[in-house]
Coordinates of C-alpha atoms in Angstrom, one line a residue:
M1 CA -2.1 -28.8 -13.5
A2 CA -3.8 -29.9 -16.7
R3 CA -4.4 -27.2 -19.3
S4 CA -7.8 -26.9 -20.8
T5 CA -7.9 -27.4 -24.6
R6 CA -11.2 -25.5 -24.8
T7 CA -10.7 -21.9 -25.9
T8 CA -13.1 -19.0 -25.8
A9 CA -13.0 -16.4 -28.6
L10 CA -13.1 -12.9 -27.4
R11 CA -15.3 -10.5 -29.3
K12 CA -13.6 -7.5 -30.8
T13 CA -14.4 -4.7 -28.5
L14 CA -13.3 -1.6 -30.5
R15 CA -16.5 0.3 -31.4
S16 CA -18.6 -2.2 -29.5
K17 CA -21.5 -1.0 -27.3
G18 CA -19.4 -1.4 -24.2
H19 CA -16.5 0.5 -25.7
Q20 CA -18.9 3.3 -26.7
T21 CA -20.2 3.4 -23.2
L22 CA -16.7 3.6 -21.8
I23 CA -15.9 6.6 -24.1
H24 CA -19.2 8.3 -23.1
I25 CA -18.3 7.9 -19.4
L26 CA -14.7 9.3 -19.9
V27 CA -15.9 12.2 -22.0
A28 CA -18.5 13.1 -19.4
A29 CA -15.9 12.9 -16.6
R30 CA -13.5 15.1 -18.7
E31 CA -16.2 17.7 -19.3
K32 CA -17.3 17.6 -15.7
A33 CA -13.7 18.3 -14.7
G34 CA -13.8 21.4 -17.1
M35 CA -10.9 20.0 -19.2
T36 CA -10.5 20.1 -23.0
Q37 CA -8.9 17.2 -24.8
R38 CA -5.7 19.2 -25.0
D39 CA -5.8 19.8 -21.2
L40 CA -6.2 16.1 -20.5
A41 CA -3.5 15.1 -23.0
A42 CA -1.1 17.5 -21.3
R43 CA -1.9 16.2 -17.8
I44 CA -1.3 12.6 -18.8
K45 CA 1.8 13.6 -20.9
R46 CA 0.4 12.2 -24.1
P47 CA -0.1 13.9 -27.5
H48 CA -3.5 15.5 -28.2
S49 CA -4.1 12.8 -30.8
F50 CA -4.0 10.1 -28.1
V51 CA -7.1 11.7 -26.4
G52 CA -8.7 12.5 -29.7
R53 CA -8.4 8.9 -31.0
M54 CA -9.5 7.5 -27.7
E55 CA -12.7 9.7 -27.6
A56 CA -13.4 9.0 -31.3
G57 CA -13.4 5.3 -30.5
E58 CA -10.4 4.6 -32.6
R59 CA -8.2 3.4 -29.7
R60 CA -8.6 1.0 -26.9
I61 CA -7.8 2.0 -23.3
D62 CA -6.1 -0.4 -21.1
V63 CA -6.9 -0.7 -17.4
I64 CA -3.8 1.2 -16.2
E65 CA -4.6 4.1 -18.7
F66 CA -8.2 4.1 -17.5
I67 CA -7.1 4.5 -13.8
E68 CA -4.6 7.2 -14.7
I69 CA -7.1 9.2 -16.8
A70 CA -9.8 8.9 -14.1
R71 CA -7.5 10.1 -11.4
V72 CA -6.3 13.1 -13.5
L73 CA -10.0 14.0 -14.1
G74 CA -10.5 14.0 -10.3
A75 CA -12.8 11.0 -10.6
D76 CA -12.8 7.7 -8.6
P77 CA -11.7 5.0 -11.1
K78 CA -13.9 2.4 -9.2
D79 CA -17.0 4.7 -9.5
L80 CA -16.4 5.2 -13.3
F81 CA -15.8 1.5 -13.8
G82 CA -19.0 0.7 -11.8
R83 CA -21.0 2.8 -14.2
L84 CA -19.6 0.8 -17.1
V85 CA -20.4 -2.5 -15.5
D86 CA -23.9 -1.6 -14.3

């Protein structure tokens, strides 16, 4: 199979509008679940700074982390992701 020589540059996503929307969705889900940042951090077995940096927009969240966080918050990851895409 021939490899394409054409490349597409990915925009930096940290602090982008989409990244801010993702954070808003996760913070809303955390608050709906009645959890503090410390509660969430304990449930996902990460330091409090992990959640703080994530919610401050200083850290990206990969897909596996997103699914884990959503489930810990009692939310459907597909539903949360759908809100991001819409």
